[in-house]
Amino acid sequence: MDWKPYAERLAASVTPAVSRWREPVASTPRHVFVPRWWDLDQRALREGSADEAAWLHAAYSDTSLVTRIGALHADSASPADRPTGVPTSSSTLPSLVVRMLRHGHLYDGADLFVVGAGSGYTTAVAAQRLGDKHVVAGDVDPYLTEVAMDRLDSIGLTPQVVTCDATTEIPGEFDRIVSMVALPNLAAVLAALRPGGRLVTTLARVPIIVTADKGDDGTARGVVEWDRAGFMSTRSGAELPPDLRESFTAVRDREGEAVSQGRYPVLNVSAAWDVRAMLELSVPGVEAHYEEQGVQRTAWLVHADGSWARASATRLEPPTVHQGGPRRLWQVLERIRNRLNAEGGLPLYGSHVHITPDGVCHFSRGKWSASFG
């Protein structure tokens, strides 16, 4: 297979001409790491060897390729399988791989730990840049670590790949830690970071990139980058993310304990990353769903404490809002949107971050502050 021209075009599209990451991307055969993947639109298995042209197109496009849905990995699936549930592993889009690594301010001789080995592609790109002995990757899934190591070895790379749970402990100490999954708490990664080391991560259900440098006091200080990213939340052990369809189904057409008219048009909260991030900090654990049927737009919010909200309207008209449970979730959302309209932005992006040894992120900007983890 003549993959090299495809990798070179991909590298040219995701890195500047003078970037030190151009050659690592251009020399990494991404198709090796995604021989099979899931077409999310059809929930159908795609087999690379069955259509080489489609394989090359998919592997060397700047897009994420989902390799596992729920507990079913594409490697072990049959063409008849139609898995349900949420994606649980993927090969991240190459431009985001490069962005996360660049945020790490990597340097020659730095020891890097990659949280979330996944397909092994990020590990391969990092090893091409830093050298095998300076890169370790970890994943909670022993199948993923075994396969990633085999595929890395098949292209002549031998970085260490370990099975570990980054929510509890990371083996070793490192100058740089870059997480390719969204973490619920940063205690374990902070503990594995050497003083003076740098952490790059996203947070569970909060689509932000946090960069922070560790001090001699065991804490880390940094910022929320103006850049944005959203990763799958990390798993702990064999635990899989909950399938929330039942929660949304239960309140889909329920009459609310409180019924009112909303102030703003119905919003797809999951696609409005600034708003989504602030909502999670205000009500940790809130989940969102959105549908359009013709000119009708409907959004739902649910929380494990029994709180829920549903807002529905035609096009951009003010919605009818139904709410129930102990908290009025739509009112929380509207307060965030009030602030966005009044101030022209939300304070989270660009805020200062202080990460304490217990793994909690403390955000501050002006008079605003919040904590996560």
Short mmCIF file of C-alpha atoms in Angstrom, two decimals:
data_model
loop_
_atom_site.label_atom_id
_atom_site.label_comp_id
_atom_site.label_asym_id
_atom_site.label_seq_id
_atom_site.Cartn_x
_atom_site.Cartn_y
_atom_site.Cartn_z
CA MET A 1 0.00 0.00 0.00
CA ASP A 2 1.42 3.38 -1.01
CA TRP A 3 0.35 5.34 2.09
CA LYS A 4 3.20 7.82 2.24
CA PRO A 5 1.73 10.51 -0.09
CA TYR A 6 -1.49 10.44 1.96
CA ALA A 7 0.39 10.88 5.24
CA GLU A 8 2.40 13.74 3.76
CA ARG A 9 -0.76 15.53 2.62
CA LEU A 10 -2.29 14.99 6.06
CA ALA A 11 0.83 16.39 7.74
CA ALA A 12 0.75 19.46 5.49
CA SER A 13 -2.89 20.08 6.41
CA VAL A 14 -2.50 19.77 10.20
CA THR A 15 0.93 21.30 10.85
CA PRO A 16 2.67 24.54 9.84
CA ALA A 17 5.54 24.17 7.38
CA VAL A 18 8.17 24.83 10.06
CA SER A 19 6.55 22.66 12.74
CA ARG A 20 8.64 19.94 14.37
CA TRP A 21 5.50 17.79 14.23
CA ARG A 22 5.22 17.75 10.43
CA GLU A 23 7.71 14.94 9.88
CA PRO A 24 6.35 12.71 12.70
CA VAL A 25 2.85 12.95 11.20
CA ALA A 26 4.14 12.43 7.66
CA SER A 27 6.10 9.33 8.68
CA THR A 28 3.40 7.63 10.75
CA PRO A 29 1.20 5.10 8.87
CA ARG A 30 -2.11 5.86 10.58
CA HIS A 31 -3.95 3.12 8.68
CA VAL A 32 -1.98 0.52 10.66
CA PHE A 33 -3.69 1.71 13.85
CA VAL A 34 -7.22 1.67 12.43
CA PRO A 35 -7.64 -1.46 10.28
CA ARG A 36 -11.33 -1.47 11.28
CA TRP A 37 -13.59 1.27 12.59
CA TRP A 38 -17.23 2.14 13.15
CA ASP A 39 -19.32 4.31 10.86
CA LEU A 40 -21.30 6.15 13.52
CA ASP A 41 -24.04 7.36 11.17
CA GLN A 42 -25.01 3.81 10.22
CA ARG A 43 -23.52 2.03 13.26
CA ALA A 44 -21.83 -0.18 10.71
CA LEU A 45 -18.41 -1.83 10.68
CA ARG A 46 -15.85 -0.63 8.14
CA GLU A 47 -13.10 -3.06 7.13
CA GLY A 48 -10.06 -1.30 5.70
CA SER A 49 -8.73 -4.25 3.70
CA ALA A 50 -12.08 -4.63 1.91
CA ASP A 51 -11.70 -1.23 0.23
CA GLU A 52 -8.17 0.10 0.16
CA ALA A 53 -9.15 3.47 -1.34
CA ALA A 54 -11.77 4.08 1.36
CA TRP A 55 -9.29 2.95 4.01
CA LEU A 56 -6.66 5.43 2.86
CA HIS A 57 -9.22 8.20 2.59
CA ALA A 58 -10.52 7.60 6.13
CA ALA A 59 -7.17 7.00 7.80
CA TYR A 60 -5.52 10.07 6.31
CA SER A 61 -8.42 12.45 6.75
CA ASP A 62 -8.39 14.85 9.69
CA THR A 63 -11.18 13.09 11.49
CA SER A 64 -11.62 10.85 14.52
CA LEU A 65 -12.27 7.19 13.75
CA VAL A 66 -14.30 5.40 16.42
CA THR A 67 -12.89 1.96 17.15
CA ARG A 68 -15.15 0.87 20.01
CA ILE A 69 -18.80 1.43 20.88
CA GLY A 70 -19.89 0.32 24.32
CA ALA A 71 -17.98 -2.90 24.97
CA LEU A 72 -17.65 -3.91 21.30
CA HIS A 73 -14.32 -3.16 19.62
CA ALA A 74 -14.27 -3.03 15.84
CA ASP A 75 -11.39 -5.53 15.83
CA SER A 76 -13.63 -8.29 17.20
CA ALA A 77 -16.94 -7.31 15.57
CA SER A 78 -18.79 -8.97 12.72
CA PRO A 79 -20.33 -7.12 9.74
CA ALA A 80 -23.81 -7.86 11.09
CA ASP A 81 -23.18 -6.12 14.42
CA ARG A 82 -25.00 -2.86 15.09
CA PRO A 83 -23.74 -1.78 18.53
CA THR A 84 -25.66 0.60 20.76
CA GLY A 85 -24.34 2.88 23.44
CA VAL A 86 -21.67 5.55 23.30
CA PRO A 87 -18.20 5.49 21.70
CA THR A 88 -15.57 4.30 24.20
CA SER A 89 -12.37 4.37 22.16
CA SER A 90 -11.13 6.02 18.98
CA SER A 91 -8.19 7.20 16.95
CA THR A 92 -8.28 10.95 17.61
CA LEU A 93 -8.28 13.34 14.67
CA PRO A 94 -4.64 14.11 13.84
CA SER A 95 -4.95 17.91 14.11
CA LEU A 96 -6.09 17.54 17.72
CA VAL A 97 -3.30 15.06 18.43
CA VAL A 98 -0.81 17.67 17.23
CA ARG A 99 -2.51 20.48 19.17
CA MET A 100 -2.44 18.54 22.44
CA LEU A 101 1.22 17.59 21.99
CA ARG A 102 2.17 21.16 21.09
CA HIS A 103 0.45 22.42 24.25
CA GLY A 104 2.86 20.12 26.11
CA HIS A 105 5.87 22.25 25.11
CA LEU A 106 7.85 19.06 24.56
CA TYR A 107 11.60 19.23 24.27
CA ASP A 108 14.38 16.81 23.37
CA GLY A 109 15.01 14.45 26.27
CA ALA A 110 11.65 15.04 27.96
CA ASP A 111 9.93 11.98 29.37
CA LEU A 112 6.29 11.94 28.21
CA PHE A 113 3.33 9.95 29.48
CA VAL A 114 0.28 9.76 27.19
CA VAL A 115 -2.97 9.06 29.07
CA GLY A 116 -5.28 7.04 26.83
CA ALA A 117 -3.20 4.88 24.50
CA GLY A 118 -6.30 4.12 22.43
CA SER A 119 -5.35 2.97 18.96
CA GLY A 120 -1.68 3.86 19.52
CA TYR A 121 -1.56 6.63 16.91
CA THR A 122 -0.80 9.49 19.33
CA THR A 123 1.91 7.37 20.93
CA ALA A 124 3.42 6.70 17.51
CA VAL A 125 3.54 10.39 16.58
CA ALA A 126 5.09 11.27 19.97
CA ALA A 127 7.68 8.47 19.69
CA GLN A 128 8.64 9.64 16.20
CA ARG A 129 9.38 13.07 17.70
CA LEU A 130 10.96 12.21 21.09
CA GLY A 131 12.28 8.69 20.59
CA ASP A 132 10.93 5.41 21.95
CA LYS A 133 12.67 5.50 25.32
CA HIS A 134 11.13 8.85 26.23
CA VAL A 135 7.49 7.90 25.61
CA VAL A 136 5.17 5.80 27.77
CA ALA A 137 1.46 5.42 27.08
CA GLY A 138 -1.20 3.98 29.32
CA ASP A 139 -4.76 2.76 28.99
CA VAL A 140 -7.19 1.11 31.38
CA ASP A 141 -8.11 -1.55 28.80
CA PRO A 142 -5.57 -4.39 28.54
CA TYR A 143 -6.77 -5.27 25.04
CA LEU A 144 -6.04 -1.74 23.83
CA THR A 145 -2.57 -1.67 25.35
CA GLU A 146 -1.67 -5.07 23.89
CA VAL A 147 -2.89 -4.22 20.39
CA ALA A 148 -1.35 -0.74 20.45
CA MET A 149 2.01 -2.22 21.42
CA ASP A 150 1.79 -4.82 18.63
CA ARG A 151 0.92 -2.22 16.01
CA LEU A 152 3.65 0.13 17.18
CA ASP A 153 6.14 -2.72 16.99
CA SER A 154 4.97 -3.56 13.46
CA ILE A 155 6.18 -0.16 12.25
CA GLY A 156 9.46 -0.30 14.15
CA LEU A 157 8.49 1.68 17.25
CA THR A 158 8.92 0.30 20.77
CA PRO A 159 7.69 2.85 23.34
CA GLN A 160 6.40 1.35 26.56
CA VAL A 161 2.62 0.82 26.71
CA VAL A 162 1.17 -0.05 30.12
CA THR A 163 -2.21 -1.02 31.47
CA CYS A 164 -3.14 1.39 34.26
CA ASP A 165 -6.04 3.44 35.60
CA ALA A 166 -5.14 7.12 35.33
CA THR A 167 -7.89 7.98 37.81
CA THR A 168 -5.98 6.14 40.57
CA GLU A 169 -2.27 5.77 39.77
CA ILE A 170 0.24 6.28 36.95
CA PRO A 171 3.45 4.25 37.20
CA GLY A 172 6.60 6.36 37.15
CA GLU A 173 7.43 10.07 37.03
CA PHE A 174 7.41 12.25 33.94
CA ASP A 175 8.37 15.68 32.66
CA ARG A 176 5.25 15.95 30.54
CA ILE A 177 1.82 14.31 30.78
CA VAL A 178 -0.66 14.74 27.92
CA SER A 179 -4.11 13.23 28.36
CA MET A 180 -6.08 12.11 25.32
CA VAL A 181 -9.12 11.35 27.50
CA ALA A 182 -11.19 13.64 29.71
CA LEU A 183 -10.34 13.18 33.39
CA PRO A 184 -12.74 13.53 36.34
CA ASN A 185 -9.95 14.32 38.80
CA LEU A 186 -6.25 15.16 38.39
CA ALA A 187 -4.71 13.73 41.58
CA ALA A 188 -3.04 10.73 39.91
CA VAL A 189 -1.62 12.64 36.96
CA LEU A 190 -0.38 15.43 39.21
CA ALA A 191 1.35 12.92 41.48
CA ALA A 192 3.17 11.40 38.48
CA LEU A 193 4.42 14.78 37.26
CA ARG A 194 7.91 15.87 38.26
CA PRO A 195 8.38 19.35 39.76
CA GLY A 196 8.69 21.72 36.83
CA GLY A 197 6.72 19.31 34.67
CA ARG A 198 3.78 20.27 32.49
CA LEU A 199 0.29 18.76 32.31
CA VAL A 200 -2.08 19.03 29.35
CA THR A 201 -5.57 17.61 29.76
CA THR A 202 -9.27 18.00 29.24
CA LEU A 203 -11.87 17.45 31.95
CA ALA A 204 -14.83 15.09 32.01
CA ARG A 205 -17.89 16.77 30.43
CA VAL A 206 -16.05 20.12 30.38
CA PRO A 207 -14.74 20.83 26.85
CA ILE A 208 -11.67 22.84 27.79
CA ILE A 209 -7.92 22.33 27.57
CA VAL A 210 -6.06 22.88 30.85
CA THR A 211 -2.30 23.43 30.79
CA ALA A 212 -0.47 23.68 34.09
CA ASP A 213 3.11 23.54 35.37
CA LYS A 214 3.91 21.78 38.65
CA GLY A 215 5.70 23.66 41.39
CA ASP A 216 7.89 22.46 44.24
CA ASP A 217 4.90 22.70 46.60
CA GLY A 218 3.13 19.82 44.81
CA THR A 219 0.48 22.00 43.21
CA ALA A 220 0.25 23.08 39.59
CA ARG A 221 -0.69 26.44 38.17
CA GLY A 222 -1.71 27.31 34.65
CA VAL A 223 -4.56 28.45 32.44
CA VAL A 224 -7.58 27.33 30.52
CA GLU A 225 -6.42 27.67 26.94
CA TRP A 226 -8.49 29.63 24.44
CA ASP A 227 -8.18 26.48 22.33
CA ARG A 228 -10.95 23.90 22.78
CA ALA A 229 -11.21 20.13 22.77
CA GLY A 230 -13.68 17.48 23.84
CA PHE A 231 -12.58 13.91 24.59
CA MET A 232 -14.35 10.80 25.81
CA SER A 233 -14.33 10.58 29.59
CA THR A 234 -11.80 8.14 30.97
CA ARG A 235 -13.05 4.82 32.27
CA SER A 236 -12.16 3.18 35.56
CA GLY A 237 -11.53 -0.56 35.28
CA ALA A 238 -14.12 -2.38 33.20
CA GLU A 239 -16.73 0.29 33.89
CA LEU A 240 -18.45 1.66 30.79
CA PRO A 241 -20.14 5.06 30.44
CA PRO A 242 -23.84 4.89 31.28
CA ASP A 243 -26.32 4.72 28.44
CA LEU A 244 -28.49 7.76 29.15
CA ARG A 245 -31.26 6.99 26.68
CA GLU A 246 -33.55 5.69 29.41
CA SER A 247 -33.10 8.88 31.43
CA PHE A 248 -34.11 11.04 28.49
CA THR A 249 -36.93 8.71 27.47
CA ALA A 250 -38.44 8.95 30.95
CA VAL A 251 -38.87 12.73 30.67
CA ARG A 252 -39.33 13.00 26.92
CA ASP A 253 -42.97 14.12 27.07
CA ARG A 254 -43.52 14.42 30.81
CA GLU A 255 -45.62 17.31 32.13
CA GLY A 256 -43.39 19.49 34.28
CA GLU A 257 -43.91 20.38 37.89
CA ALA A 258 -43.09 23.91 36.70
CA VAL A 259 -44.06 25.16 33.23
CA SER A 260 -42.86 28.51 31.93
CA GLN A 261 -41.71 30.40 28.86
CA GLY A 262 -37.99 30.53 28.27
CA ARG A 263 -36.17 33.76 27.49
CA TYR A 264 -33.85 32.49 24.75
CA PRO A 265 -34.23 30.21 21.70
CA VAL A 266 -33.71 26.50 22.20
CA LEU A 267 -30.00 25.71 22.22
CA ASN A 268 -28.08 22.54 21.40
CA VAL A 269 -26.09 22.72 24.61
CA SER A 270 -23.63 19.99 23.65
CA ALA A 271 -22.58 21.95 20.56
CA ALA A 272 -22.21 25.26 22.44
CA TRP A 273 -18.96 24.39 24.19
CA ASP A 274 -18.58 27.54 26.28
CA VAL A 275 -22.11 27.22 27.63
CA ARG A 276 -21.74 23.45 28.12
CA ALA A 277 -18.58 23.90 30.15
CA MET A 278 -20.11 26.53 32.42
CA LEU A 279 -23.24 24.41 32.90
CA GLU A 280 -21.15 21.44 34.04
CA LEU A 281 -19.31 23.60 36.56
CA SER A 282 -22.64 24.91 37.84
CA VAL A 283 -24.39 21.52 37.97
CA PRO A 284 -21.78 18.72 37.85
CA GLY A 285 -23.12 15.63 36.11
CA VAL A 286 -25.82 17.31 34.03
CA GLU A 287 -26.41 15.69 30.63
CA ALA A 288 -27.93 17.27 27.52
CA HIS A 289 -29.81 16.03 24.45
CA TYR A 290 -31.15 17.93 21.43
CA GLU A 291 -33.41 17.14 18.47
CA GLU A 292 -34.77 18.96 15.45
CA GLN A 293 -37.93 17.76 13.67
CA GLY A 294 -38.69 20.09 10.80
CA VAL A 295 -39.01 23.55 12.32
CA GLN A 296 -39.47 22.19 15.85
CA ARG A 297 -36.46 22.33 18.16
CA THR A 298 -36.36 20.53 21.51
CA ALA A 299 -33.66 20.26 24.15
CA TRP A 300 -33.56 18.14 27.31
CA LEU A 301 -31.39 18.35 30.42
CA VAL A 302 -31.26 15.54 32.98
CA HIS A 303 -29.36 14.91 36.19
CA ALA A 304 -28.91 11.84 38.38
CA ASP A 305 -30.59 13.64 41.31
CA GLY A 306 -33.89 13.52 39.39
CA SER A 307 -33.81 17.06 38.06
CA TRP A 308 -34.84 17.49 34.45
CA ALA A 309 -35.89 20.11 31.93
CA ARG A 310 -37.39 20.10 28.45
CA ALA A 311 -37.63 23.16 26.22
CA SER A 312 -39.43 23.11 22.88
CA ALA A 313 -40.16 25.82 20.31
CA THR A 314 -40.65 26.54 16.63
CA ARG A 315 -37.46 27.86 15.08
CA LEU A 316 -36.16 30.79 17.17
CA GLU A 317 -39.35 31.48 19.11
CA PRO A 318 -39.19 31.56 22.94
CA PRO A 319 -39.66 27.97 24.11
CA THR A 320 -42.16 26.36 26.41
CA VAL A 321 -40.12 24.93 29.28
CA HIS A 322 -41.13 22.00 31.48
CA GLN A 323 -39.03 21.29 34.58
CA GLY A 324 -39.09 18.84 37.46
CA GLY A 325 -37.03 17.45 40.30
CA PRO A 326 -35.13 19.26 43.06
CA ARG A 327 -33.37 21.77 40.75
CA ARG A 328 -34.59 23.94 37.89
CA LEU A 329 -31.94 23.12 35.32
CA TRP A 330 -33.24 25.41 32.58
CA GLN A 331 -33.04 28.37 34.92
CA VAL A 332 -29.38 27.56 35.59
CA LEU A 333 -28.80 27.45 31.84
CA GLU A 334 -30.55 30.78 31.28
CA ARG A 335 -28.44 32.47 33.96
CA ILE A 336 -25.35 31.36 32.04
CA ARG A 337 -26.81 32.70 28.80
CA ASN A 338 -27.70 35.97 30.53
CA ARG A 339 -24.07 36.37 31.50
CA LEU A 340 -22.89 35.53 27.99
CA ASN A 341 -25.17 38.20 26.51
CA ALA A 342 -24.40 40.81 29.15
CA GLU A 343 -20.60 40.40 29.11
CA GLY A 344 -20.00 39.18 25.56
CA GLY A 345 -18.29 36.02 26.79
CA LEU A 346 -17.98 33.57 29.66
CA PRO A 347 -15.14 33.68 32.19
CA LEU A 348 -13.92 30.07 32.04
CA TYR A 349 -11.81 30.30 28.88
CA GLY A 350 -8.61 32.17 29.62
CA SER A 351 -9.06 31.77 33.37
CA HIS A 352 -6.28 30.91 35.82
CA VAL A 353 -6.09 27.34 37.13
CA HIS A 354 -4.70 26.12 40.43
CA ILE A 355 -4.58 22.32 40.77
CA THR A 356 -4.20 21.10 44.34
CA PRO A 357 -2.73 17.69 45.31
CA ASP A 358 -6.23 16.27 45.80
CA GLY A 359 -6.70 16.69 42.05
CA VAL A 360 -9.24 19.52 42.23
CA CYS A 361 -9.03 22.32 39.65
CA HIS A 362 -9.73 25.77 41.05
CA PHE A 363 -10.59 28.32 38.37
CA SER A 364 -10.55 32.10 38.77
CA ARG A 365 -10.92 35.12 36.55
CA GLY A 366 -11.74 38.51 37.96
CA LYS A 367 -14.47 38.07 40.57
CA TRP A 368 -15.53 34.70 39.15
CA SER A 369 -14.32 31.38 40.59
CA ALA A 370 -15.32 27.73 40.38
CA SER A 371 -13.92 24.30 41.19
CA PHE A 372 -13.95 20.94 39.44
CA GLY A 373 -13.01 17.44 40.53
#
